[in-house]
CSV table of C-alpha atoms in Angstrom, one decimal:
chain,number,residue,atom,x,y,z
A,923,UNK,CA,64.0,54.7,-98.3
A,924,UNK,CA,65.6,57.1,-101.0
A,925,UNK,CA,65.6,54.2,-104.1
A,926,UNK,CA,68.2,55.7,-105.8
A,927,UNK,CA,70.4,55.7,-103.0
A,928,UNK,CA,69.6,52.2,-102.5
A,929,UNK,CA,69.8,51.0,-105.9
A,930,UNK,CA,73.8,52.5,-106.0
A,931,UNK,CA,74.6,51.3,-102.6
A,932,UNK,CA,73.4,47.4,-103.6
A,933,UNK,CA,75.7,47.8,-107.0
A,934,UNK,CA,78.4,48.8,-105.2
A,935,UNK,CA,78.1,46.0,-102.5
A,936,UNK,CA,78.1,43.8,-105.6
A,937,UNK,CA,80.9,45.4,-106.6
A,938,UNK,CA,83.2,46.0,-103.9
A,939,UNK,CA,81.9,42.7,-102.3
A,940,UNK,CA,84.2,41.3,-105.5
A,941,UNK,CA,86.7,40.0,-103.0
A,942,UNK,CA,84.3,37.8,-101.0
A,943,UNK,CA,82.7,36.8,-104.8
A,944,UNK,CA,85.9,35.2,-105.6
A,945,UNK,CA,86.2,33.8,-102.0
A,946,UNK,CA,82.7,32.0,-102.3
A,947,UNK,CA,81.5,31.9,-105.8
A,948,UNK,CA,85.3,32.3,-107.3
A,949,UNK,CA,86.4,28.4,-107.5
A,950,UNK,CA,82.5,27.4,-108.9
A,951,UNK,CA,82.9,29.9,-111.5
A,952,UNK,CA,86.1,28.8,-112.3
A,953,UNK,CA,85.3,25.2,-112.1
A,954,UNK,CA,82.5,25.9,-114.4
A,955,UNK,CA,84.1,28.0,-117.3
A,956,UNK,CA,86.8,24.4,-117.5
A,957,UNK,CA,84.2,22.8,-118.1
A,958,UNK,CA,82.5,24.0,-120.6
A,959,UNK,CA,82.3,23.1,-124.0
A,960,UNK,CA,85.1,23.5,-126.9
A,961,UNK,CA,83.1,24.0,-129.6
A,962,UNK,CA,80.7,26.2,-128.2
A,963,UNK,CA,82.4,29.9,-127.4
A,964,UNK,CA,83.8,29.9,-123.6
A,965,UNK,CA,82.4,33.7,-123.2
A,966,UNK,CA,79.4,33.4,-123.9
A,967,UNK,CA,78.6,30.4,-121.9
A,968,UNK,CA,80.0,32.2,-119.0
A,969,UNK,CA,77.9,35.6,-119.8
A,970,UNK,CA,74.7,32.9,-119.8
A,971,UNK,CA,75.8,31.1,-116.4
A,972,UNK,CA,75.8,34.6,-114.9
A,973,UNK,CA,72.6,35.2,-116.6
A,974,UNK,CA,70.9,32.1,-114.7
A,975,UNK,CA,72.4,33.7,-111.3
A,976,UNK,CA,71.2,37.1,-111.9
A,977,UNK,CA,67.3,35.8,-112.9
A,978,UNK,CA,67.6,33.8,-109.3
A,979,UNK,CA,68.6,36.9,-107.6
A,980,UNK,CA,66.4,38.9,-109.2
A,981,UNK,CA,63.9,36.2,-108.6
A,982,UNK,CA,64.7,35.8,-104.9
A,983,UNK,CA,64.1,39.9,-104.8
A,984,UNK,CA,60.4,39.6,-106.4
A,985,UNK,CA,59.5,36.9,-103.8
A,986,UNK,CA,61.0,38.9,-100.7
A,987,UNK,CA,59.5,41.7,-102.1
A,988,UNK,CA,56.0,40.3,-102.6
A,989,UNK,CA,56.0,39.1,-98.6
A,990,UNK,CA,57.0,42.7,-97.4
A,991,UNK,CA,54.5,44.2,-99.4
A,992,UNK,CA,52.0,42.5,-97.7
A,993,UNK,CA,53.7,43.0,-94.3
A,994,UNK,CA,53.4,46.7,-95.5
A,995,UNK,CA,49.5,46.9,-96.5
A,996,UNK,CA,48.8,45.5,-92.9
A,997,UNK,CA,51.2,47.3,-90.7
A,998,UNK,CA,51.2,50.9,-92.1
A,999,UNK,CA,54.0,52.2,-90.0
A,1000,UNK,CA,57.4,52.3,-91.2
A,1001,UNK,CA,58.6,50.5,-88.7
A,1002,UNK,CA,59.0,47.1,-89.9
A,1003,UNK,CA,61.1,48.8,-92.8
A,1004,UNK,CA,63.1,50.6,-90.4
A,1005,UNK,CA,64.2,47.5,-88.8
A,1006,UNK,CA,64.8,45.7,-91.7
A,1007,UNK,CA,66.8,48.1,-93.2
A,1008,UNK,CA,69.1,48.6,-90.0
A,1009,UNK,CA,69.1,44.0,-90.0
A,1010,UNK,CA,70.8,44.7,-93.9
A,1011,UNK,CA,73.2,47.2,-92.7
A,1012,UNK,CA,74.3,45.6,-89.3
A,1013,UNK,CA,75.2,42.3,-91.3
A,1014,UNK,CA,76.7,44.8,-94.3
A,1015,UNK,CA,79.1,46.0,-91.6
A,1016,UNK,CA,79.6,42.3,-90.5
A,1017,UNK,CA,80.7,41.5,-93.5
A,1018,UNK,CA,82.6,44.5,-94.7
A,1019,UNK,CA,84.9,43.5,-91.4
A,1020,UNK,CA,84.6,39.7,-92.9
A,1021,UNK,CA,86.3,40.6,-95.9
A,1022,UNK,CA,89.0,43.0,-94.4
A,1023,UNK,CA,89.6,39.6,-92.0
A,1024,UNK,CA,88.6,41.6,-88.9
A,1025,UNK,CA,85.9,39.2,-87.7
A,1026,UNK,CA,84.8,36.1,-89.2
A,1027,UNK,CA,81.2,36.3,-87.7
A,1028,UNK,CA,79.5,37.2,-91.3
A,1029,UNK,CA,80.9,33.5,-91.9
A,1030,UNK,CA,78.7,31.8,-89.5
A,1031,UNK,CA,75.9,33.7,-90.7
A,1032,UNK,CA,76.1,32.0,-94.3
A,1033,UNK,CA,75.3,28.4,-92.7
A,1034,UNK,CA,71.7,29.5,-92.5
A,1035,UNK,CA,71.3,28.8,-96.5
A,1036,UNK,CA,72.9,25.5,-96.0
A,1037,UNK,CA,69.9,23.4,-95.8
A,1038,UNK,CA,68.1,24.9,-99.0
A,1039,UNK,CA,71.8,24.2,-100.9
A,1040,UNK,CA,72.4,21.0,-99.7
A,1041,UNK,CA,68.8,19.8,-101.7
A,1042,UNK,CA,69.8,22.1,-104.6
A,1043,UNK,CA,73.5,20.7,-105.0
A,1044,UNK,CA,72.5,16.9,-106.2
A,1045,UNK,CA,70.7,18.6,-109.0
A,1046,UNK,CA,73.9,20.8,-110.2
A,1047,UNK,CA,75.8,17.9,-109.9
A,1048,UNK,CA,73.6,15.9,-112.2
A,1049,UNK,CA,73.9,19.1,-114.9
A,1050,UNK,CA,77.6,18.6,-114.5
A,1051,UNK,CA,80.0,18.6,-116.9
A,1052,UNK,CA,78.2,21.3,-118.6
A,1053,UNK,CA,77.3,20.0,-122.3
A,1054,UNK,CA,74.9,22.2,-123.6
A,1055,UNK,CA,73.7,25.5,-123.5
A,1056,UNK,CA,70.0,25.0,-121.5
A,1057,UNK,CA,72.4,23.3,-119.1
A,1058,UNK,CA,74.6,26.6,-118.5
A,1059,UNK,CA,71.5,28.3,-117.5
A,1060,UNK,CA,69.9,26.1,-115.4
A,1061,UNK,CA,73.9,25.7,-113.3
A,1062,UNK,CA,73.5,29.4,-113.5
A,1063,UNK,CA,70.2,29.5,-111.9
A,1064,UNK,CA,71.0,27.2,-109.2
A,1065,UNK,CA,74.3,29.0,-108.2
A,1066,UNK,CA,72.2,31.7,-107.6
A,1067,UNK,CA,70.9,30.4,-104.4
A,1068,UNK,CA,74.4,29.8,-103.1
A,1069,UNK,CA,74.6,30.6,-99.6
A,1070,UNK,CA,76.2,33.7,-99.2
A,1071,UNK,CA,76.8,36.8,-96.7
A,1072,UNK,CA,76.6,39.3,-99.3
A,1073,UNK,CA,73.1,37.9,-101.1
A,1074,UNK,CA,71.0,37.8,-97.3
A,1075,UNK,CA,72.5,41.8,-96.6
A,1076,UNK,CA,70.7,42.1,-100.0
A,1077,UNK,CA,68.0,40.4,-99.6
A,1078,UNK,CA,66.8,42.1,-96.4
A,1079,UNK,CA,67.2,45.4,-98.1
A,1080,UNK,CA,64.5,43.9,-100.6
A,1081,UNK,CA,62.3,42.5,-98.0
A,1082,UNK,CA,61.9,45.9,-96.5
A,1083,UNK,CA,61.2,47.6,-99.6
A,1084,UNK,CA,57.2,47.0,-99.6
A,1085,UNK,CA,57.1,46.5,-103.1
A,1086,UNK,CA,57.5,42.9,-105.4
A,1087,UNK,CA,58.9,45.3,-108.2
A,1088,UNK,CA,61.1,47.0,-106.3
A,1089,UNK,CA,62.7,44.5,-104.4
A,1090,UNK,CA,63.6,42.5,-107.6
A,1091,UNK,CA,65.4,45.4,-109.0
A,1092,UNK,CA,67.0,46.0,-105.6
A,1093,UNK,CA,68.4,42.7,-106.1
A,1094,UNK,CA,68.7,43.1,-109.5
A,1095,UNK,CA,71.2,46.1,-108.9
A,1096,UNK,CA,73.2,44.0,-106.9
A,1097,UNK,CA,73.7,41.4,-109.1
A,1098,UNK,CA,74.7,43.7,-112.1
A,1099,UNK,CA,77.3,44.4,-109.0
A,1100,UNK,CA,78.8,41.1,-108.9
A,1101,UNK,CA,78.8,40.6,-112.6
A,1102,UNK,CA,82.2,42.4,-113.2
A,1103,UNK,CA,84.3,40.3,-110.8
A,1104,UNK,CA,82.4,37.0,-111.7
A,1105,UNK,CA,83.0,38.0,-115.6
A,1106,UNK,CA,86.7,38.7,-114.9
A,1107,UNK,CA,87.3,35.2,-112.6
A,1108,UNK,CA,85.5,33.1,-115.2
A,1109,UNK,CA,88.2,34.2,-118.4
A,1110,UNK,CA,91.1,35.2,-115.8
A,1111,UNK,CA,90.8,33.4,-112.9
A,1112,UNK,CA,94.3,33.2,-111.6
A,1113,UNK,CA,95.6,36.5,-112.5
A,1114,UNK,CA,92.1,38.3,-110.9
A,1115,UNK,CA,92.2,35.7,-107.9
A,1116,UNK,CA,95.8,36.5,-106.9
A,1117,UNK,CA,94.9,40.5,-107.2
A,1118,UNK,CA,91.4,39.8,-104.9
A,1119,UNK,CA,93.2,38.0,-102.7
A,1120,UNK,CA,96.0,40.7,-101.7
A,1121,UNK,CA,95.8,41.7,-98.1
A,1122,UNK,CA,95.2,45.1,-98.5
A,1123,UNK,CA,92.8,45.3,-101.3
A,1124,UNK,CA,90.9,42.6,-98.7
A,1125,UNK,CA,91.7,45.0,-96.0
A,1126,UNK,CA,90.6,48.5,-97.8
A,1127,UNK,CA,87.7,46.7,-99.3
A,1128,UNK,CA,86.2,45.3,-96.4
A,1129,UNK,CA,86.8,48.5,-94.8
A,1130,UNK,CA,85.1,50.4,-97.2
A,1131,UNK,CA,82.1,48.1,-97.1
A,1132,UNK,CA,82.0,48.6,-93.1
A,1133,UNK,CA,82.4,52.2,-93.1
A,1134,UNK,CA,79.5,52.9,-96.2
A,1135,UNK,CA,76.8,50.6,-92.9
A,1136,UNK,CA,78.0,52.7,-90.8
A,1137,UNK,CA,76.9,55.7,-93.1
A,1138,UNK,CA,73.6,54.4,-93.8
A,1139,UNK,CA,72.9,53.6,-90.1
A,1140,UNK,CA,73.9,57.3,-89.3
A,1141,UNK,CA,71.3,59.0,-91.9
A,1142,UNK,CA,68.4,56.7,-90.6
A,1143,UNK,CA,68.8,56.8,-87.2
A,1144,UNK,CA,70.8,60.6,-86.2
């Protein structure tokens, strides 16, 4: 895999995935930032939350990483890469058309996380209302394993890198992706949500997800 490439293409499907971000992580985020404290600044508490969710992304891209590195050192084909990184673009495409409201399979796809949240959610709730500022980052921290379309298409692109390092910057990139539109919904979450949530930005969006899969299943396999 070209690393630069894939370093640009995870940011932008952090990015441009903004829509589905607001969808999923959108009303948490916004939940969160009300709850916050008034004497400590609202900003910064919401820079640290998304500081907790990028270290369990990142985090989640070292261990992935660490288990197809060892795939790699016995199998010294590229074949298990290959497939992996055709399994990251088939579900990219999935959800590009989930987000343009096309198909809604990408959605089904999300329940496999469900188990690992449903033990992780009694724990947030206990942290909740947010009080102090060790609290912010552990609620960060846990959002970060938030079941979620976007983060597994990620994730699989980090699996099949070979490499503990590289795959938690792979998923490092992404999460410096999402961290514009997560930014923006936490200080203006009804103005942003009402833009995200316009049919066509959805449409062109998703679209534009779809069509970049599409791309990067052309160059590997034509």
């Amino acid at each position: 895999m070209n690393h630069d490439i894939t370093f640009l293409t995870l940011f932008l499907l952090g990015f441009f995935g903004g829509t589905h971000c607001i969808g999923m992580c959108g009303g948490l985020s916004s939940a969160f930032a009300l709850q916050l404290p008034p004497h400590i600044n609202r900003f910064w508490l919401i820079l640290l939350l998304n500081t907790g969710r990028i270290s369990s992304y990142t985090a989640i891209g070292l261990m992935l990483g660490l288990i197809g590195q060892v795939g790699v050192s016995l199998d010294q084909t590229r074949v298990l890469q290959n497939i992996l990184y055709t399994a990251a673009n088939l579900l990219l495409l999935f959800l590009g058309l989930y987000l343009s409201g096309i198909s809604s399979l990408a959605a089904k796809i999300e329940k496999i996380g469900k188990p690992i949240w449903r033990n992780l959610n009694p724990i947030l709730n206990r942290l909740l209302p947010i009080k102090s500022i060790p609290a912010c980052l552990a609620v960060g921290i846990l959002w970060g394993w938030l079941p979620c379309g976007l983060v597994y298409s990620a994730s699989l692109y980090a699996l099949g890198s070979g490499s503990a390092a590289t795959g938690g910057l792979y998923m490092l990139a992404f999460a410096l992706g999402t961290l514009p539109n997560l930014l923006a919904i936490g200080i203006f979450s009804l103005q942003l949500k009402k833009i995200m949530q316009n049919r066509y930005i959805r449409l062109c969006t998703g679209l534009s997800v779809s069509l970049w899969a599409l791309w990067k299943l052309a160059v590997l396999w034509l």
